Each structure stands twice: as C-alpha cells, then as structure tokens.
XYZ file of C-alpha atoms in Angstrom:
163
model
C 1.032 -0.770 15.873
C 1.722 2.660 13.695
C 4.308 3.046 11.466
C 5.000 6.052 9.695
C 5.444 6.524 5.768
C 7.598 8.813 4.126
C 5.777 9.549 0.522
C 8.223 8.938 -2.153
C 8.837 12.496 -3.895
C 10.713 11.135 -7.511
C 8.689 8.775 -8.225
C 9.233 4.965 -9.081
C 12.826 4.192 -8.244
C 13.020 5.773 -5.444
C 13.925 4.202 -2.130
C 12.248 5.570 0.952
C 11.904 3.883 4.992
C 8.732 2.778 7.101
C 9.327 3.750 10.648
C 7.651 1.950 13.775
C 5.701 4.101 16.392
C 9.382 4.360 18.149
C 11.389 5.594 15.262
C 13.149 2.552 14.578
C 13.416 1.335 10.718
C 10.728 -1.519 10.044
C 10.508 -1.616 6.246
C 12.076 -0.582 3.061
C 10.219 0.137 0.211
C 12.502 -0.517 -2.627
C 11.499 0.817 -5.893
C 12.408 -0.847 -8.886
C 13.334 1.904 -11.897
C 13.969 1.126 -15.433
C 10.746 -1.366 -15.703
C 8.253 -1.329 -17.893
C 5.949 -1.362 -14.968
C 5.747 -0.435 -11.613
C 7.685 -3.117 -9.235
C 8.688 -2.590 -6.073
C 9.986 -4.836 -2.841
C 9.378 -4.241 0.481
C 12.630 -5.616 2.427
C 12.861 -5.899 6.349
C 15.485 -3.200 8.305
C 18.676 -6.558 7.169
C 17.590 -6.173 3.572
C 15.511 -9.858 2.884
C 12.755 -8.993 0.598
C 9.373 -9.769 2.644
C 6.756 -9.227 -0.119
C 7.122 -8.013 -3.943
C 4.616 -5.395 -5.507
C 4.243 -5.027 -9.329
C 1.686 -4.159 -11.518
C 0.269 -6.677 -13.887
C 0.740 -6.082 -17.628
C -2.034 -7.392 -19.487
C -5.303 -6.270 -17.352
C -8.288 -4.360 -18.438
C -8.006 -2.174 -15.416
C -4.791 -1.249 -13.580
C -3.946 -4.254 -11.246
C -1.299 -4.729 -8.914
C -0.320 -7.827 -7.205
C 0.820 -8.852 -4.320
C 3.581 -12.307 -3.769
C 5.762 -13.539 -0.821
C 7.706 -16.159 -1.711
C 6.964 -16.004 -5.424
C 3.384 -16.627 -4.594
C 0.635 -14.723 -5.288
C -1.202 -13.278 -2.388
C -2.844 -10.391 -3.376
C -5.101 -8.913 -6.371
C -5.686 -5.413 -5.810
C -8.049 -3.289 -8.618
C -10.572 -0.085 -8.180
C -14.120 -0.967 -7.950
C -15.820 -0.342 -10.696
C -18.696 1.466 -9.548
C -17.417 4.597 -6.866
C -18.438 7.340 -7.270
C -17.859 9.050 -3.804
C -14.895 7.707 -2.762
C -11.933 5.984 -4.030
C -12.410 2.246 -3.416
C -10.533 -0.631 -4.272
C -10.769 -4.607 -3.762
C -7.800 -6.881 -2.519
C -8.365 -10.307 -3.725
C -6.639 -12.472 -1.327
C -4.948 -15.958 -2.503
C -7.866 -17.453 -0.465
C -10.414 -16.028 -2.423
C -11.444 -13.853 0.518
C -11.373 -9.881 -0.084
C -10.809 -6.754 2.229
C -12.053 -3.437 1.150
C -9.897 -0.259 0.908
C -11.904 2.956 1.112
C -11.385 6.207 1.534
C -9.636 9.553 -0.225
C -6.393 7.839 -1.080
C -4.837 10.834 -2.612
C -5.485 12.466 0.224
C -3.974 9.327 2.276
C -7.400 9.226 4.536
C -8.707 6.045 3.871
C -9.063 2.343 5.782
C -8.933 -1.052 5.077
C -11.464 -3.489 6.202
C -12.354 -7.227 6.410
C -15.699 -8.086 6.100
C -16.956 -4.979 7.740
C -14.189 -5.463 10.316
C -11.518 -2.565 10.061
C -8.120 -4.079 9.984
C -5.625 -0.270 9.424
C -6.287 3.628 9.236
C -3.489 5.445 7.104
C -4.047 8.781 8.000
C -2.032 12.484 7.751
C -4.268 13.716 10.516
C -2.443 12.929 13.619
C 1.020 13.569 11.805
C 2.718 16.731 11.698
C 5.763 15.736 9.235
C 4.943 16.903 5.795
C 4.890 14.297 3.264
C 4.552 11.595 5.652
C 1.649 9.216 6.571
C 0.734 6.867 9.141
C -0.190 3.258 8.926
C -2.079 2.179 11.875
C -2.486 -1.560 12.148
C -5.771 -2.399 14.335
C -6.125 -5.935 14.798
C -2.894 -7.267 16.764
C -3.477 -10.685 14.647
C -2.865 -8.876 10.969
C -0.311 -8.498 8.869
C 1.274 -5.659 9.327
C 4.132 -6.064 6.030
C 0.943 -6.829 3.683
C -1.439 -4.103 5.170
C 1.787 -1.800 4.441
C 1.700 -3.382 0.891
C -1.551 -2.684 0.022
C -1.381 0.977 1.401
C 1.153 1.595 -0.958
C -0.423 0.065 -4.206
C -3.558 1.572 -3.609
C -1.639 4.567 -3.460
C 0.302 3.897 -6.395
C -3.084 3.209 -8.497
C -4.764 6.231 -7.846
C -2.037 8.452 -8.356
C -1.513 6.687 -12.095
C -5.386 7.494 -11.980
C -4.915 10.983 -11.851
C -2.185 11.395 -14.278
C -4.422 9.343 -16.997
C-alpha cells in the first residue's frame, strides 16, 4: 500500500493529510503548537487519535516516542556511529528494533526488520512538489506506525540540521 505525504511547510502546528494510493484521506497528522516539545497525533480520516508522537524531554540525544493507547511502543534515536547515511533505531515495546536508513532530508530512505525491508518513502516516483510517498511492503505491517516513524525520523533530522 502507498500513501502519499504532504511535507508540512510552517512547521510544528501545522495540520497536513496522508492520502492512500487512490486519493482518499487515510491519516491526519495533527501537530500540536504551543509545546515545549514536539507532539503530534496521527488521527484516522473520523478524527480518533491512532498513535501519539512526542519527543522526550530529558534524553542525551533527541528521542521521540511512539504510544497507542497511552502505551509506549516506540523509541526512536540516531545511531551513534553514521557517518554515510542518516540512520536511526526504533526500539519497539518488545525489545525488538527495525532500522531506518537512508538520506532522510532528502526523504530517500527505508525501513527494515532484521534485514527484511518493511517501507520505501521516496520523492522519486512522485511528481507533486513537497510531497512524499510511503510505500508499505509487507501486507502484514503496520501501516499507521510505519507512517509514524517516517515522520519522526523526519522530524529528528531536520532539528539536526538546524542545531
């Protein structure tokens, strides 16, 4: 399944809709303005808040974290040793960990599962400025926290570049 991303242009706060392969409205990502740190919720087309994103306060390197439910499910940090390309870990609740690779400025990059690639968020077969795609590969994943992940990573490295 693809869905298609329109980059926020203001910045935190802003609002801004995840389209399915067929146009229709799949996800909102609700940003959350006036916070000390980034938050935002990504709500389903009726409004019902799926998963909540925000970055954690007190870590030595810029974390974000993932919770449905008001449960955790997600760590994500950079790796600390890249030098190539960006990289970044998602600590699942489980303990296991997918891998996000790739120029994320750039929004080329994958995630993976143990080797085993799980989405593609690409510009290259997009013509729409300022958009993105999401490509979900396995039929089994989760295609709300794949979405969730693409858009902290995102979020991280762009605070990167403006340290």
């Amino acid at each position: 399944m693809r869905y298609l991303v329109r980059d926020r242009l203001l910045g935190i706060g802003d609002d801004y809709w995840i389209e399915d392969d067929r146009g229709d409205k799949a996800f909102l990502v609700d940003g959350k303005a006036m916070r000390l740190r980034d938050t935002f919720e990504l709500k389903d087309p009726r409004g019902q808040v799926l998963i909540d994103i925000r970055q954690k306060m007190f870590a030595l390197r810029d974390t974000m974290v993932i919770e449905r439910g008001g449960e955790a499910l997600a760590t994500i940090r950079r790796k600390r040793l890249s030098l190539l390309r960006n990289h970044y870990r998602v600590t699942l609740a489980d303990g296991t960990g997918l891998d996000v690779s790739g120029k994320i400025l750039d929004r080329e990059f994958a995630v993976e599962y143990d080797g085993e690639l799980l989405a593609v968020i690409s510009r290259r077969w997009l013509h729409l400025r300022d958009t993105y795609g999401v490509d979900v590969v396995r039929e089994d994943a989760d295609p709300a926290l794949l979405i969730a992940v693409a858009v902290c990573v995102i979020n991280l490295a762009e605070k990167e570049r403006e340290d």
